[in-house]
GROMACS .gro file of C-alpha atoms in nm:
model
  234
    1MET     CA    1   8.918 -10.560  -9.045
    2GLU     CA    2   9.016 -10.925  -9.046
    3GLN     CA    3   8.706 -11.109  -8.964
    4THR     CA    4   8.680 -11.457  -8.799
    5ILE     CA    5   8.438 -11.740  -8.834
    6THR     CA    6   8.226 -11.846  -8.542
    7PRO     CA    7   8.198 -12.213  -8.455
    8SER     CA    8   7.798 -12.274  -8.435
    9LEU     CA    9   7.737 -12.581  -8.521
   10ASN     CA   10   7.726 -12.867  -8.194
   11SER     CA   11   7.712 -13.243  -8.242
   12ASN     CA   12   7.342 -13.295  -8.299
   13ALA     CA   13   7.353 -13.041  -8.605
   14LEU     CA   14   7.679 -13.266  -8.751
   15LYS     CA   15   7.493 -13.573  -8.689
   16ILE     CA   16   7.184 -13.449  -8.830
   17ILE     CA   17   7.409 -13.351  -9.156
   18ALA     CA   18   7.587 -13.677  -9.110
   19VAL     CA   19   7.205 -13.905  -9.156
   20THR     CA   20   7.072 -13.704  -9.399
   21ALA     CA   21   7.340 -13.772  -9.594
   22MET     CA   22   7.373 -14.120  -9.524
   23ILE     CA   23   7.039 -14.146  -9.629
   24VAL     CA   24   7.041 -13.967  -9.946
   25ASP     CA   25   7.337 -14.138 -10.052
   26HIS     CA   26   7.185 -14.494  -9.990
   27ALA     CA   27   6.865 -14.403 -10.188
   28THR     CA   28   7.036 -14.244 -10.491
   29PHE     CA   29   7.277 -14.570 -10.536
   30TRP     CA   30   6.891 -14.716 -10.612
   31LEU     CA   31   6.708 -14.492 -10.775
   32LEU     CA   32   6.954 -14.306 -11.020
   33SER     CA   33   7.164 -14.406 -11.278
   34SER     CA   34   7.550 -14.412 -11.227
   35ASP     CA   35   7.583 -14.180 -11.548
   36SER     CA   36   7.382 -13.884 -11.478
   37ALA     CA   37   7.484 -13.591 -11.344
   38LEU     CA   38   7.247 -13.600 -11.010
   39TYR     CA   39   7.342 -13.887 -10.928
   40VAL     CA   40   7.691 -13.736 -10.865
   41ILE     CA   41   7.601 -13.449 -10.733
   42LEU     CA   42   7.407 -13.633 -10.448
   43ARG     CA   43   7.675 -13.882 -10.382
   44ILE     CA   44   7.911 -13.565 -10.329
   45PHE     CA   45   7.659 -13.492 -10.041
   46GLY     CA   46   7.622 -13.838  -9.937
   47ARG     CA   47   8.050 -13.834  -9.885
   48PHE     CA   48   7.930 -13.605  -9.601
   49ALA     CA   49   7.837 -13.920  -9.378
   50ALA     CA   50   8.141 -14.100  -9.318
   51PRO     CA   51   8.370 -13.804  -9.228
   52ILE     CA   52   8.137 -13.682  -8.957
   53MET     CA   53   8.045 -13.970  -8.775
   54CYS     CA   54   8.445 -14.073  -8.736
   55TYR     CA   55   8.496 -13.754  -8.590
   56LEU     CA   56   8.194 -13.756  -8.377
   57ILE     CA   57   8.329 -14.116  -8.279
   58ALA     CA   58   8.669 -13.961  -8.149
   59GLU     CA   59   8.425 -13.643  -8.023
   60GLY     CA   60   8.231 -13.887  -7.810
   61TYR     CA   61   8.545 -14.130  -7.696
   62PHE     CA   62   8.636 -13.807  -7.483
   63HIS     CA   63   8.289 -13.681  -7.384
   64THR     CA   64   8.115 -13.997  -7.278
   65SER     CA   65   8.138 -14.075  -6.903
   66ASN     CA   66   8.160 -14.515  -6.989
   67LYS     CA   67   8.391 -14.576  -7.233
   68LYS     CA   68   8.284 -14.948  -7.245
   69LYS     CA   69   7.912 -14.856  -7.253
   70TYR     CA   70   7.994 -14.707  -7.508
   71CYS     CA   71   8.182 -14.960  -7.706
   72LYS     CA   72   7.949 -15.181  -7.640
   73ARG     CA   73   7.670 -14.981  -7.803
   74LEU     CA   74   7.900 -15.005  -8.121
   75PHE     CA   75   7.918 -15.352  -8.114
   76ILE     CA   76   7.563 -15.485  -8.066
   77PHE     CA   77   7.442 -15.185  -8.378
   78ALA     CA   78   7.742 -15.327  -8.608
   79LEU     CA   79   7.605 -15.669  -8.570
   80ILE     CA   80   7.261 -15.552  -8.620
   81SER     CA   81   7.303 -15.369  -8.889
   82HIS     CA   82   7.503 -15.609  -9.081
   83TYR     CA   83   7.192 -15.825  -9.251
   84PRO     CA   84   7.022 -15.523  -9.370
   85TYR     CA   85   7.325 -15.366  -9.476
   86ILE     CA   86   7.413 -15.661  -9.712
   87LEU     CA   87   7.062 -15.725  -9.795
   88TYR     CA   88   6.997 -15.417  -9.946
   89PHE     CA   89   7.356 -15.393 -10.139
   90ASP     CA   90   7.309 -15.780 -10.214
   91LEU     CA   91   7.581 -15.912 -10.033
   92THR     CA   92   7.718 -16.254  -9.897
   93SER     CA   93   7.700 -16.245  -9.495
   94PHE     CA   94   8.076 -16.275  -9.548
   95GLN     CA   95   8.177 -16.027  -9.797
   96ALA     CA   96   8.124 -15.711  -9.651
   97THR     CA   97   7.945 -15.563  -9.356
   98SER     CA   98   7.817 -15.181  -9.248
   99VAL     CA   99   8.043 -14.907  -9.158
  100ILE     CA  100   7.939 -14.939  -8.781
  101TRP     CA  101   8.169 -15.229  -8.762
  102GLY     CA  102   8.457 -14.970  -8.852
  103LEU     CA  103   8.377 -14.711  -8.643
  104PHE     CA  104   8.377 -14.966  -8.364
  105THR     CA  105   8.726 -15.108  -8.458
  106GLY     CA  106   8.808 -14.740  -8.494
  107PHE     CA  107   8.678 -14.684  -8.107
  108LEU     CA  108   8.937 -14.945  -7.989
  109ALA     CA  109   9.238 -14.831  -8.167
  110LEU     CA  110   9.160 -14.508  -8.046
  111ALA     CA  111   9.118 -14.637  -7.673
  112ILE     CA  112   9.431 -14.876  -7.732
  113SER     CA  113   9.629 -14.552  -7.882
  114GLN     CA  114   9.519 -14.355  -7.582
  115SER     CA  115   9.629 -14.643  -7.306
  116LYS     CA  116   9.855 -14.499  -7.051
  117THR     CA  117  10.030 -14.832  -6.988
  118MET     CA  118  10.022 -15.020  -7.280
  119PRO     CA  119  10.389 -15.027  -7.454
  120LEU     CA  120  10.412 -14.840  -7.787
  121GLY     CA  121  10.451 -15.161  -8.000
  122LEU     CA  122  10.198 -15.354  -7.844
  123LYS     CA  123   9.988 -15.014  -7.932
  124VAL     CA  124  10.096 -15.038  -8.263
  125ILE     CA  125  10.054 -15.391  -8.343
  126PHE     CA  126   9.688 -15.381  -8.170
  127ILE     CA  127   9.603 -15.051  -8.406
  128LEU     CA  128   9.698 -15.308  -8.703
  129VAL     CA  129   9.477 -15.534  -8.575
  130CYS     CA  130   9.192 -15.328  -8.576
  131CYS     CA  131   9.298 -15.221  -8.919
  132LEU     CA  132   9.224 -15.576  -9.020
  133LEU     CA  133   8.915 -15.657  -8.813
  134SER     CA  134   8.776 -15.346  -9.017
  135TRP     CA  135   8.896 -15.486  -9.389
  136THR     CA  136   8.511 -15.594  -9.485
  137ALA     CA  137   8.328 -15.301  -9.343
  138ASP     CA  138   8.254 -15.052  -9.556
  139TRP     CA  139   8.503 -14.738  -9.542
  140ASN     CA  140   8.723 -15.024  -9.372
  141TYR     CA  141   9.063 -14.901  -9.202
  142ILE     CA  142   8.993 -14.581  -9.344
  143SER     CA  143   8.731 -14.517  -9.048
  144VAL     CA  144   8.985 -14.649  -8.839
  145LEU     CA  145   9.272 -14.456  -8.961
  146TRP     CA  146   8.993 -14.102  -8.906
  147ILE     CA  147   8.899 -14.183  -8.586
  148LEU     CA  148   9.238 -14.200  -8.456
  149SER     CA  149   9.384 -13.914  -8.640
  150PHE     CA  150   9.059 -13.707  -8.512
  151GLY     CA  151   9.140 -13.831  -8.185
  152ILE     CA  152   9.502 -13.805  -8.105
  153PHE     CA  153   9.501 -13.504  -8.275
  154ARG     CA  154   9.216 -13.317  -8.105
  155LYS     CA  155   9.355 -13.000  -7.989
  156ASN     CA  156   9.507 -12.939  -8.294
  157PHE     CA  157   9.234 -12.872  -8.565
  158ARG     CA  158   9.519 -12.811  -8.839
  159LEU     CA  159   9.690 -13.130  -8.761
  160GLN     CA  160   9.354 -13.326  -8.751
  161ILE     CA  161   9.258 -13.183  -9.121
  162LEU     CA  162   9.578 -13.293  -9.259
  163PHE     CA  163   9.577 -13.609  -9.173
  164PHE     CA  164   9.206 -13.601  -9.278
  165VAL     CA  165   9.276 -13.492  -9.617
  166LEU     CA  166   9.593 -13.735  -9.660
  167ILE     CA  167   9.460 -14.038  -9.549
  168GLY     CA  168   9.136 -13.939  -9.757
  169LEU     CA  169   9.354 -13.879 -10.058
  170ILE     CA  170   9.535 -14.182 -10.034
  171PHE     CA  171   9.317 -14.437  -9.937
  172TYR     CA  172   8.989 -14.337 -10.107
  173VAL     CA  173   9.060 -14.087 -10.381
  174LEU     CA  174   9.333 -14.178 -10.567
  175PRO     CA  175   9.322 -14.559 -10.598
  176GLY     CA  176   9.113 -14.566 -10.951
  177PHE     CA  177   9.065 -14.238 -10.968
  178SER     CA  178   8.971 -14.113 -11.301
  179ILE     CA  179   8.858 -13.709 -11.361
  180THR     CA  180   8.616 -13.851 -11.692
  181ASP     CA  181   8.457 -14.113 -11.435
  182GLY     CA  182   8.165 -13.986 -11.245
  183ASN     CA  183   8.201 -14.270 -10.975
  184SER     CA  184   8.560 -14.121 -10.892
  185ILE     CA  185   8.489 -13.762 -10.918
  186PHE     CA  186   8.201 -13.816 -10.632
  187ARG     CA  187   8.485 -13.917 -10.358
  188LEU     CA  188   8.631 -13.589 -10.417
  189GLY     CA  189   8.285 -13.484 -10.154
  190ILE     CA  190   8.427 -13.587  -9.845
  191PHE     CA  191   8.675 -13.285  -9.843
  192LEU     CA  192   8.391 -13.095  -9.873
  193VAL     CA  193   8.287 -13.177  -9.509
  194ILE     CA  194   8.578 -12.961  -9.393
  195PRO     CA  195   8.384 -12.632  -9.340
  196LEU     CA  196   8.142 -12.840  -9.109
  197LEU     CA  197   8.409 -12.973  -8.893
  198ALA     CA  198   8.536 -12.654  -8.892
  199SER     CA  199   8.186 -12.476  -8.748
  200TYR     CA  200   8.194 -12.772  -8.482
  201ASP     CA  201   8.159 -12.565  -8.163
  202GLY     CA  202   8.259 -12.854  -7.914
  203THR     CA  203   7.926 -12.879  -7.738
  204LEU     CA  204   7.672 -13.158  -7.778
  205GLY     CA  205   7.390 -12.943  -7.829
  206LYS     CA  206   6.976 -13.021  -7.637
  207LYS     CA  207   7.014 -13.399  -7.466
  208SER     CA  208   6.735 -13.622  -7.599
  209PHE     CA  209   6.656 -13.981  -7.645
  210LEU     CA  210   6.602 -13.946  -8.006
  211MET     CA  211   6.933 -13.746  -8.087
  212LYS     CA  212   7.156 -14.009  -7.875
  213TRP     CA  213   6.990 -14.312  -8.044
  214SER     CA  214   6.891 -14.167  -8.373
  215PHE     CA  215   7.183 -14.313  -8.567
  216TYR     CA  216   7.162 -14.653  -8.447
  217ILE     CA  217   6.819 -14.661  -8.494
  218LEU     CA  218   6.806 -14.517  -8.824
  219TYR     CA  219   7.103 -14.717  -9.000
  220PRO     CA  220   6.963 -15.041  -8.986
  221GLY     CA  221   6.646 -14.908  -8.990
  222HIS     CA  222   6.663 -14.712  -9.330
  223LEU     CA  223   6.816 -15.010  -9.484
  224LEU     CA  224   6.548 -15.225  -9.441
  225VAL     CA  225   6.311 -14.960  -9.583
  226LEU     CA  226   6.496 -14.908  -9.882
  227TYR     CA  227   6.485 -15.242  -9.897
  228VAL     CA  228   6.178 -15.362  -9.909
  229LEU     CA  229   6.077 -15.070 -10.132
  230ARG     CA  230   6.371 -15.164 -10.405
  231TYR     CA  231   6.277 -15.549 -10.436
  232PHE     CA  232   5.904 -15.599 -10.313
  233ILE     CA  233   5.731 -15.253 -10.416
  234PHE     CA  234   5.900 -15.106 -10.703
   0.00000   0.00000   0.00000
């Protein structure tokens, strides 16, 4: 008899995995040499963070009772996270910004796509603007397109994953890919997140202040801690 897998991961569980992957990924960037096998393995795990967060942003759009407040929260923490991000990665103020800016513009793009009154042509134009605005963010317009595909095809997991794979393959994996380059190989880690998304049971999990604000607090917080450790202690 064929057995089916029962979804078992709620939103909180996925968030914990994403936050853990994020911290491991950023610490690995500093602590390990890029030509080591452990570096590649840990960065593969780090690829889980962005797809999961994009998926949860799309889910959050449909679950939140106040979309404007949600959007405002993303915008504020994108601003808060900017300098911790550029400090840790040794970037200039206008060279790049954090993934939260991409999550914010992706949320905007999804909101535009769901408008009942806006003409299709305007939707396309404003979504393209969101992609342009996300250009300097970590994961740039990829995060916008992932959030859009997760949101638009929310009722069809196969289409969600199809577009997730196509977007990741075309815009992230293939550009400059080389089988002999560890920095290219770890990019394939984004596809390992698919079983986790398939295990999502559609529920939030236990509500708590910590779970609601953990990502927003930990994102700039862990970058500041890593920055201090990297440049002032070790």
